[in-house]
CSV table of C-alpha atoms and ligand atoms in Angstrom, one decimal:
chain,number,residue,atom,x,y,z
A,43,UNK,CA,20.1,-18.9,-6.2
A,44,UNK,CA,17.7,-21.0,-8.2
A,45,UNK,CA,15.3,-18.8,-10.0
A,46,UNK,CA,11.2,-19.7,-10.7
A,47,UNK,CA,10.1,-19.8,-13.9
A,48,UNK,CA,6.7,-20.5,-14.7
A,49,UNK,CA,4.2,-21.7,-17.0
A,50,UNK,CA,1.7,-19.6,-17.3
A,51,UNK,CA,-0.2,-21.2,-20.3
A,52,UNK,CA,0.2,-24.6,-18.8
A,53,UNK,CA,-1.4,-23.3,-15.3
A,54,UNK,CA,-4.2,-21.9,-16.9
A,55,UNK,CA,-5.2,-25.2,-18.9
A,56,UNK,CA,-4.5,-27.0,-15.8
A,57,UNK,CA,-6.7,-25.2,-13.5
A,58,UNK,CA,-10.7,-25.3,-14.2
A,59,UNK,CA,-12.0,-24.5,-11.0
A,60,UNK,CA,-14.0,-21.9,-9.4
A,61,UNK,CA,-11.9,-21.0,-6.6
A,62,UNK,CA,-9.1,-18.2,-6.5
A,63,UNK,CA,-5.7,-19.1,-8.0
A,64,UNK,CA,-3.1,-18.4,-6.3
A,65,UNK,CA,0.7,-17.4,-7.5
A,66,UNK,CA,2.8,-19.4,-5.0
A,67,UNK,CA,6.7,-19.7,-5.9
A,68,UNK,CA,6.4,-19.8,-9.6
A,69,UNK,CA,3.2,-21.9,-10.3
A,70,UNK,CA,-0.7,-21.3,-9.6
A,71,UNK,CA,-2.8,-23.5,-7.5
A,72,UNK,CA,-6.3,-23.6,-5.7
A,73,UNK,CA,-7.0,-21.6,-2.8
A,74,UNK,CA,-7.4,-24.4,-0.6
A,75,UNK,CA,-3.9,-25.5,-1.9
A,76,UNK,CA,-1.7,-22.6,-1.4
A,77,UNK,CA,-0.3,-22.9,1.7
A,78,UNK,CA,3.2,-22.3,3.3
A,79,UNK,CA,5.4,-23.6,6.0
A,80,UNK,CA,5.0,-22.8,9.9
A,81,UNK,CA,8.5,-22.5,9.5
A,82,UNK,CA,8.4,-19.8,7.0
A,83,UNK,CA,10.3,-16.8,8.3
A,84,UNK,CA,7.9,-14.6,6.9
A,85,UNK,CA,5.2,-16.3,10.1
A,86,UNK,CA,7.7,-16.4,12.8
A,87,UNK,CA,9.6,-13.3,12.4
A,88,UNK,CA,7.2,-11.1,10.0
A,89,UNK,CA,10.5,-11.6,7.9
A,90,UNK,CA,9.6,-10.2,4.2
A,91,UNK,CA,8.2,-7.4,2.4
A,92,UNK,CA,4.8,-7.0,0.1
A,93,UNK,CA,2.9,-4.5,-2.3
A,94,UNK,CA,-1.0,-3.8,-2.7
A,95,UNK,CA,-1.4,-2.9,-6.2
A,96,UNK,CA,-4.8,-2.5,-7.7
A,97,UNK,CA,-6.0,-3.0,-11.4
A,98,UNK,CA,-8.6,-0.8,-13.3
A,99,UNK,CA,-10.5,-1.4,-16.5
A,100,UNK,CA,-8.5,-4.2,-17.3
A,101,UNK,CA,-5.3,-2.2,-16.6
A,102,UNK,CA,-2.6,-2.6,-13.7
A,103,UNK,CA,-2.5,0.8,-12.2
A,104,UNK,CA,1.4,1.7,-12.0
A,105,UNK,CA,2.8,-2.0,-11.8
A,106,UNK,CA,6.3,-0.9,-12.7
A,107,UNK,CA,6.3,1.7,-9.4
A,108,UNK,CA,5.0,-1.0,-7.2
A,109,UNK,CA,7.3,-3.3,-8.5
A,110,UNK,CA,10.2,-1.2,-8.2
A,111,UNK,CA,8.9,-0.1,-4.3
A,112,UNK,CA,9.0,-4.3,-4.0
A,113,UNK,CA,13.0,-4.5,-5.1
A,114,UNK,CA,13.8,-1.0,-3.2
A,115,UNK,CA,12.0,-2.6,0.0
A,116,UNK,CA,13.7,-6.3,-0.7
A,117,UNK,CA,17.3,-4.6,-1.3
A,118,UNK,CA,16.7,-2.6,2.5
A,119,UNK,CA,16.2,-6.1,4.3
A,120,UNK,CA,18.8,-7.6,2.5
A,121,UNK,CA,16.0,-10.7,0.5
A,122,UNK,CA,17.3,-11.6,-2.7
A,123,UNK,CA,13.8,-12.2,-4.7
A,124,UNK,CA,14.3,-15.1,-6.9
A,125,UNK,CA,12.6,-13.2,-9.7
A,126,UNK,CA,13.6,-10.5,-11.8
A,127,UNK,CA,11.4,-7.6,-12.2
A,128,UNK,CA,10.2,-8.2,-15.4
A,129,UNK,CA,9.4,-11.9,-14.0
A,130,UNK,CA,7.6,-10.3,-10.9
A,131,UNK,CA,5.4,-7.9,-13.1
A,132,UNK,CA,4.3,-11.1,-15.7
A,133,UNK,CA,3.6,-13.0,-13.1
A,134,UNK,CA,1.2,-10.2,-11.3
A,135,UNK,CA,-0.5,-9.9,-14.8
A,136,UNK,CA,-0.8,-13.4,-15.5
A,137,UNK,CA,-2.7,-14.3,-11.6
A,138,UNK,CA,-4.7,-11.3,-12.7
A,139,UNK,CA,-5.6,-12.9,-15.7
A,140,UNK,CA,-6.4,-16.7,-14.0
A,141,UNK,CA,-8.7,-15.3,-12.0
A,142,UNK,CA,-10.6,-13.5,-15.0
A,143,UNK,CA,-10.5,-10.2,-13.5
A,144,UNK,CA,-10.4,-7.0,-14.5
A,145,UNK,CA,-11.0,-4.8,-11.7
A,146,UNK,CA,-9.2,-6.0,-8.3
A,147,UNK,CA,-6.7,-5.6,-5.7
A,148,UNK,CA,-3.5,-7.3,-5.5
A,149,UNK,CA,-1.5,-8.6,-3.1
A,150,UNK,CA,2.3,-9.5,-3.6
A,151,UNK,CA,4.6,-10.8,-0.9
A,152,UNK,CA,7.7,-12.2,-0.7
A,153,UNK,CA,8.6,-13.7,2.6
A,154,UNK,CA,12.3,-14.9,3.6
A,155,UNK,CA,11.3,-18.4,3.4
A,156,UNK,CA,11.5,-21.7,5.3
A,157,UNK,CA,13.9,-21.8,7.9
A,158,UNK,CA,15.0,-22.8,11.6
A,159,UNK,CA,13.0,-21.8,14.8
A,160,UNK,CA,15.8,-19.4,15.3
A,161,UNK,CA,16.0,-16.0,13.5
A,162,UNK,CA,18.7,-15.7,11.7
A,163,UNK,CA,18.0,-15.4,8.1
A,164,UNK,CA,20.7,-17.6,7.2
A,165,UNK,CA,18.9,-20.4,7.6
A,166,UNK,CA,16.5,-19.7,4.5
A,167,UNK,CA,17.2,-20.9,1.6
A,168,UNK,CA,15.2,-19.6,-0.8
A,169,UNK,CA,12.3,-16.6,-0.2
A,170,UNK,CA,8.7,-17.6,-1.6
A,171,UNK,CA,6.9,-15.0,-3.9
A,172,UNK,CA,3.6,-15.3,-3.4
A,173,UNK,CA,0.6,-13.2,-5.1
A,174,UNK,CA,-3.2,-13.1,-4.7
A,175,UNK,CA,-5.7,-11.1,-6.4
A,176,UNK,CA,-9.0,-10.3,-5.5
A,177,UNK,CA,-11.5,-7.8,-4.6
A,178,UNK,CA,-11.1,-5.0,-1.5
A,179,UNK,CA,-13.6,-2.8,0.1
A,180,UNK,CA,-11.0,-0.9,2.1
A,181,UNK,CA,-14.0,2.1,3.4
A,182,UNK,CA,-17.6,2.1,3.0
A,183,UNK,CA,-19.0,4.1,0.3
A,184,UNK,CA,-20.5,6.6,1.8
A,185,UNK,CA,-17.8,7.6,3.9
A,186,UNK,CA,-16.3,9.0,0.8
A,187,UNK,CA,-19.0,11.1,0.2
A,188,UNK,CA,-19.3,12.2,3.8
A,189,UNK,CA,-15.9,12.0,4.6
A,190,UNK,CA,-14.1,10.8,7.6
A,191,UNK,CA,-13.3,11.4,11.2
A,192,UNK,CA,-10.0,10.3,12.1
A,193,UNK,CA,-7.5,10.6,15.0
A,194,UNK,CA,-3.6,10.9,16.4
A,195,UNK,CA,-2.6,8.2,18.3
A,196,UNK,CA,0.0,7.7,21.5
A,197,UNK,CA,2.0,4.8,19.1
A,198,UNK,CA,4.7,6.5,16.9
A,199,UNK,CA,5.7,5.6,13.9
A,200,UNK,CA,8.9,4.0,13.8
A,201,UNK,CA,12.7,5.2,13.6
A,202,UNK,CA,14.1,5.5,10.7
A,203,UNK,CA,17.4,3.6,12.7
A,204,UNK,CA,14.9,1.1,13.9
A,205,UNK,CA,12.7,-0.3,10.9
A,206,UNK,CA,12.5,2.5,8.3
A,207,UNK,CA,8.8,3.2,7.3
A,208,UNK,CA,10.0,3.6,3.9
A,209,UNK,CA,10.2,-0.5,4.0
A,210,UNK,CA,7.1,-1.8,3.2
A,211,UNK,CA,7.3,-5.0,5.3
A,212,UNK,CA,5.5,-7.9,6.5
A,213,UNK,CA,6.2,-6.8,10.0
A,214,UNK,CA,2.7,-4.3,10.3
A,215,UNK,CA,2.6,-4.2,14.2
A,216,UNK,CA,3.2,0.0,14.5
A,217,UNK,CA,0.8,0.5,12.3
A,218,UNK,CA,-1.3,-2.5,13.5
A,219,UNK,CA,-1.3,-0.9,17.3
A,220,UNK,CA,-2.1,2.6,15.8
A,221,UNK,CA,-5.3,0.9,14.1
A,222,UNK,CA,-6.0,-0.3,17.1
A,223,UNK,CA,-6.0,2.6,19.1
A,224,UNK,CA,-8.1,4.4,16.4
A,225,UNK,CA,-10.9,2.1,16.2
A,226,UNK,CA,-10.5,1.9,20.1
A,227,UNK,CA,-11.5,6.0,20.0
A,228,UNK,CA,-14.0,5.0,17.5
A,229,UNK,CA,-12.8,5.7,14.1
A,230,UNK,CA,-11.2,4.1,11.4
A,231,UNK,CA,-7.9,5.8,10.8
A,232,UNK,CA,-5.4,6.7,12.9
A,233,UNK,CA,-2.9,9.9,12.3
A,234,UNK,CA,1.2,8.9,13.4
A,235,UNK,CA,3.1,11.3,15.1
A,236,UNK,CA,7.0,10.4,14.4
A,237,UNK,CA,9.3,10.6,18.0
A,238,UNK,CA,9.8,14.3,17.2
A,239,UNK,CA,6.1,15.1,17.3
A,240,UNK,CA,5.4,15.8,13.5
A,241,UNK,CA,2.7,14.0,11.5
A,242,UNK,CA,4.2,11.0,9.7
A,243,UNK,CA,1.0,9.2,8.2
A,244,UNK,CA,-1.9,7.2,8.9
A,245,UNK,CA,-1.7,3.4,9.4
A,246,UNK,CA,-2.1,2.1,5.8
A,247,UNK,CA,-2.6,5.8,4.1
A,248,UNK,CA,0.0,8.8,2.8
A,249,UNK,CA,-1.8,12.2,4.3
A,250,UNK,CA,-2.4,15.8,2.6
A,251,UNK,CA,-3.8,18.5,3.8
A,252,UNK,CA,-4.6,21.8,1.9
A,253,UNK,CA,-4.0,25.2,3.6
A,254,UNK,CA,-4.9,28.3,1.6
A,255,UNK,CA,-4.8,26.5,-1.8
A,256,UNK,CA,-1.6,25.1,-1.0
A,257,UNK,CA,-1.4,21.2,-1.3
A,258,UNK,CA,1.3,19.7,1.9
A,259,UNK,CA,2.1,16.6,2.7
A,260,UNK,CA,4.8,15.3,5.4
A,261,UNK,CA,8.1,14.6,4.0
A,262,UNK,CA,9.5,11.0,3.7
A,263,UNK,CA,11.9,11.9,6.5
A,264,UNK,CA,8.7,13.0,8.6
A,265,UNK,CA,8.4,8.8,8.6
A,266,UNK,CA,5.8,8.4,5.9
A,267,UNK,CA,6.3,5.1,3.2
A,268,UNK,CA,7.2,6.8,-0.5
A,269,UNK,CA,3.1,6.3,-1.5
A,270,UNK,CA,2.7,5.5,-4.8
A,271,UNK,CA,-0.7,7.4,-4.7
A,272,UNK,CA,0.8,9.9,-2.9
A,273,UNK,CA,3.0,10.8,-5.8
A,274,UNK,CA,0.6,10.7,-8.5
A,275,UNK,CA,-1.4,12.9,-6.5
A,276,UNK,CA,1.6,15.5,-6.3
A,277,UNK,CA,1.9,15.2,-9.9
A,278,UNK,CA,-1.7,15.5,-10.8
A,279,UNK,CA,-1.7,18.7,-8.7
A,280,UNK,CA,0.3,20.1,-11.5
A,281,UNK,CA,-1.8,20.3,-14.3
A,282,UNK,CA,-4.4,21.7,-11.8
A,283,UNK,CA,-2.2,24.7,-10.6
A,284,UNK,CA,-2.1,23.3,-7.6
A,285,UNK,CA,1.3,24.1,-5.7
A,286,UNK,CA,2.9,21.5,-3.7
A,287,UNK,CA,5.1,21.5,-1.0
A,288,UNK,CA,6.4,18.8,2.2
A,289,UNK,CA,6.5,20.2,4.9
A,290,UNK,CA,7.1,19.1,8.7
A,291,UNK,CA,3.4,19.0,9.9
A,292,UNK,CA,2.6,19.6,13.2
A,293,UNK,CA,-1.2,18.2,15.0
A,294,UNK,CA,-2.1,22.6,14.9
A,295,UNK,CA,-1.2,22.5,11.0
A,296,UNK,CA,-3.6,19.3,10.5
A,297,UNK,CA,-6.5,21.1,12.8
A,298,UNK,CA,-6.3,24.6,11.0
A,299,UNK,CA,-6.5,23.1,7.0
A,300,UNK,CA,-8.9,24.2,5.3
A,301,UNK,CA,-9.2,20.4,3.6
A,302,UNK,CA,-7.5,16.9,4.9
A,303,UNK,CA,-7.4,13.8,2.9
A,304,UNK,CA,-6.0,10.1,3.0
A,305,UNK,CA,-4.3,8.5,-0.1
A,306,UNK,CA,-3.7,4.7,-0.6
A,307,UNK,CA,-3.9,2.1,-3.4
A,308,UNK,CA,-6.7,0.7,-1.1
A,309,UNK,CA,-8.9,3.7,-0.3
A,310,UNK,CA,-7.8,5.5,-2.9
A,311,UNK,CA,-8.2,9.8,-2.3
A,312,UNK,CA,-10.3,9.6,1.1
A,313,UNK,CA,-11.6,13.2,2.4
A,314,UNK,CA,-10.9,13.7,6.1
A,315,UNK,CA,-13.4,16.1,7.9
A,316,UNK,CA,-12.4,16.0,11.1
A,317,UNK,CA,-9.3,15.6,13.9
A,318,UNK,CA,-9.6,14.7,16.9
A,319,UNK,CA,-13.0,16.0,17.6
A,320,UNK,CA,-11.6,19.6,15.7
A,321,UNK,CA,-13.9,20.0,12.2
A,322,UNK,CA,-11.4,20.6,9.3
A,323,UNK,CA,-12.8,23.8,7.0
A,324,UNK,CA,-16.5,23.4,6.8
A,325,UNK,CA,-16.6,19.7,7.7
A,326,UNK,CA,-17.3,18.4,4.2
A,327,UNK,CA,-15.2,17.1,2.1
A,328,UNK,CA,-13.5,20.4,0.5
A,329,UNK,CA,-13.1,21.5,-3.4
A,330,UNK,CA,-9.8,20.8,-4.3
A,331,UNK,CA,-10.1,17.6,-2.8
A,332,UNK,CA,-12.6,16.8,-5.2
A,333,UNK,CA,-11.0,18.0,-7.9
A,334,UNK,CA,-7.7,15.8,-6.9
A,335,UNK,CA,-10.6,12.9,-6.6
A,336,UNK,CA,-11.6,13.4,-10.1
A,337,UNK,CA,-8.6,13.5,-12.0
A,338,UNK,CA,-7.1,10.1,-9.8
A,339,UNK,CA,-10.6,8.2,-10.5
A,340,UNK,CA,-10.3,9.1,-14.4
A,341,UNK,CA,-6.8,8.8,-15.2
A,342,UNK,CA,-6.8,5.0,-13.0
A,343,UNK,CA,-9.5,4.3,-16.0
A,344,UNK,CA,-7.1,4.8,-18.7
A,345,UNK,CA,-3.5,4.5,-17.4
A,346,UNK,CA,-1.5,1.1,-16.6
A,347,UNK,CA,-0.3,-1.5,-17.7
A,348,UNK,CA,-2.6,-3.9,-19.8
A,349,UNK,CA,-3.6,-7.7,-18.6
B,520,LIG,N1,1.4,4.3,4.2
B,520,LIG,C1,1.4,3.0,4.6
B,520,LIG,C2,1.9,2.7,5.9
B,520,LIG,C3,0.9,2.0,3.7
B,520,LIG,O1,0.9,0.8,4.1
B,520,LIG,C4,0.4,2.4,2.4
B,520,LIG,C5,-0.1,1.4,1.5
B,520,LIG,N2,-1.4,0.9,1.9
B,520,LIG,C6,0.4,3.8,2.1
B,520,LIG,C7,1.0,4.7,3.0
B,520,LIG,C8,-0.1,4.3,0.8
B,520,LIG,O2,0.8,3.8,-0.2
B,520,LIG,P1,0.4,3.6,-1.7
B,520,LIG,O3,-0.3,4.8,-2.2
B,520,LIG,O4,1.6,3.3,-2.4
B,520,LIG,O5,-0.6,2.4,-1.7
C-alpha cells in the first residue's frame, strides 16, 4: 500500500490564512478545502476508527497511548493505516502546531476510504487519515463544580461478538441512542448497562465510583472502551493510597457509593451527584474525587509529549 508522506515545513509556508488547517491524507489545507468523498466508506457505512486526544501547556497529553488505542482499534476492523505510528504521532504534532495552539482538543480519524455503494471493504483502496485540532467545551463549567445528574438508559451497550466496545469506531450510534435517551430524561450523560445488566460506561465517558474509600470501576469485559483517562486515574490512585479494584457493577452498587465520577479526554474527571433521581453520598461532589481531580489537572500541565 502507498504510504503518505508529508511536508510539514512546506505546508506551513504554504498556508497564511486564518482558518483551521486541516491534516487530510498527508498534507494540510483550509477548512473550507478539506473535504472527502460521499463515497467514502467511512460516510456510508461509519466504516473507520478515531481518537480524541487533547493537548495541555503546549504538551500532547499521552499521544503515544492514543496512538497505540488508534493501531489496536485499526488492527480489530482489519484497516491498514497508511502511516506508521511514529508518522501518525508527527503528523498530530505538526496540525497542532499549524494551527498555533497550545491548549486544544484533537481529533484523528481514519476512515476505510473511497469505495463502491456496496459495503464490502474491498472496494477501498486506500483509508484517508484525517486530523483536526481545535478547541472543545465538552460540560459547562459549573457543572464541575456542582456536579452532575446522570441516568441508565434502556439501550445496551454492545456485544463484545457484535461490535466490541473496546473499538473505538466511527460507527457511534449505541452510544449516540443512549445520549439521546439521556438528554430525553433531561440530563447529559447517560449510564450503559451491558445485556447481562452490569454497568458498562457512559456514552463518551469511562465510570468510577468510590465505596468506602475504595476506588471501582467496571471491567473491560463489563463493555467499557480501555480509557485512556481511565487508566491514568487508576494509576494516579496509587500514590494517593487509594486502592483500586474492577469490579462487575450493578445499578444498587452505583446508587449506594459514597462518590461517582465520569472520566474522558473531553470532560476530563466529572463528579456525578446523582442516579436516576437517587443522591450519591451527600450530593456534592465527594473528597477523593477531588483529590483524583487535582492530581489529573496538575500532572496534564507537565506531562506529554512536546509540540
Ligand atoms: N468511553 C467511550 C465510549 C468513549 O468514547 C470515550 C472517549 N471519549 C471514553 C470512554 C473515555 O476514553 P478516554 O479517557 O480514552 O478519552
Amino acid at each position: 500500500m502507498k504510504k503518505f508522506t508529508f511536508a510539514t515545513d512546506a505546508s506551513f509556508a504554504y498556508f497564511q490564512g486564518i482558518s483551521m488547517k486541516i491534516f487530510l491524507d498527508g498534507k494540510f489545507c483550509n477548512e473550507r478545502d478539506a473535504k472527502i468523498s460521499v463515497f467514502d466508506h467511512g460516510l456510508l457505512y461509519g466504516d473507520g476508527v478515531f481518537e480524541g486526544i487533547r493537548a495541555y501547556n503546549g504538551r500532547v497529553f499521552k499521544l503515544k497511548e492514543h496512538i497505540d488505542r488508534l493501531f489496536y482499534s485499526a488492527k480489530a476492523i482489519l484497516l491498514e493505516i497508511p502511516m506508521s505510528h511514529a508518522e501518525v504521532m508527527k503528523a498530530t504534532i505538526a496540525t497542532i502546531k499549524a494551527n498555533k495552539l497550545r491548549d486544544c482538543y484533537v481529533r484523528l480519524l481514519v476512515t476505510r476510504g473511497v469505495g463502491t455503494l456496496g459495503l464490502n471493504p474491498r472496494s477501498c483502496k486506500r483509508p484517508s487519515v484525517i486530523i483536526i485540532a481545535g478547541k472543545i467545551q465538552v460540560y459547562p463549567a459549573e457543572l464541575y463544580a456542582r456536579g452532575m445528574e446522570i441516568v441508565t438508559v434502556p439501550t445496551v451497550r454492545n456485544l463484545h461478538s457484535a461490535v466490541n466496545p473496546a473499538i473505538k469506531s466511527l460507527n457511534y450510534l449505541n452510544n449516540i441512542l443512549a445520549k439521546i435517551e439521556a438528554n430525553n430524561a433531561g440530563v447529559e450523560e447517560a449510564v450503559m448497562l451491558n445485556a447481562e445488566g452490569f454497568v458498562s460506561e457512559c456514552t463518551a465517558d469511562n465510570l468510577f465510583i468510590i465505596k468506602n474509600g475504595i476506588l471501582q470501576t467496571p471491567p473491560n469485559s463489563a463493555g467499557a472502551l480501555y480509557g485512556i483517562t481511565r487508566n491514568t486515574v487508576m494509576e494516579l490512585a496509587e500514590p494517593l493510597e487509594i486502592k483500586v479494584t474492577e469490579p462487575n457493577l450493578t445499578r444498587y452498587d452505583l446508587f449506594n457509593a459514597d462518590e461517582c465520577f465520569l472520566t474522558g479526554t473531553g470532560a476530563e474527571i466529572m463528579p456525578v451527584i446523582k442516579i436516576d433521581g437517587r443522591l450519591i453520598g451527600n450530593g456534592k461532589p465527594g473528597a477523593i474525587t477531588q483529590k483524583l481531580v487535582q492530581a489529573y489537572r496538575a500532572l496534564t500541565q507537565v506531562s506529554g509529549e512536546p509540540i
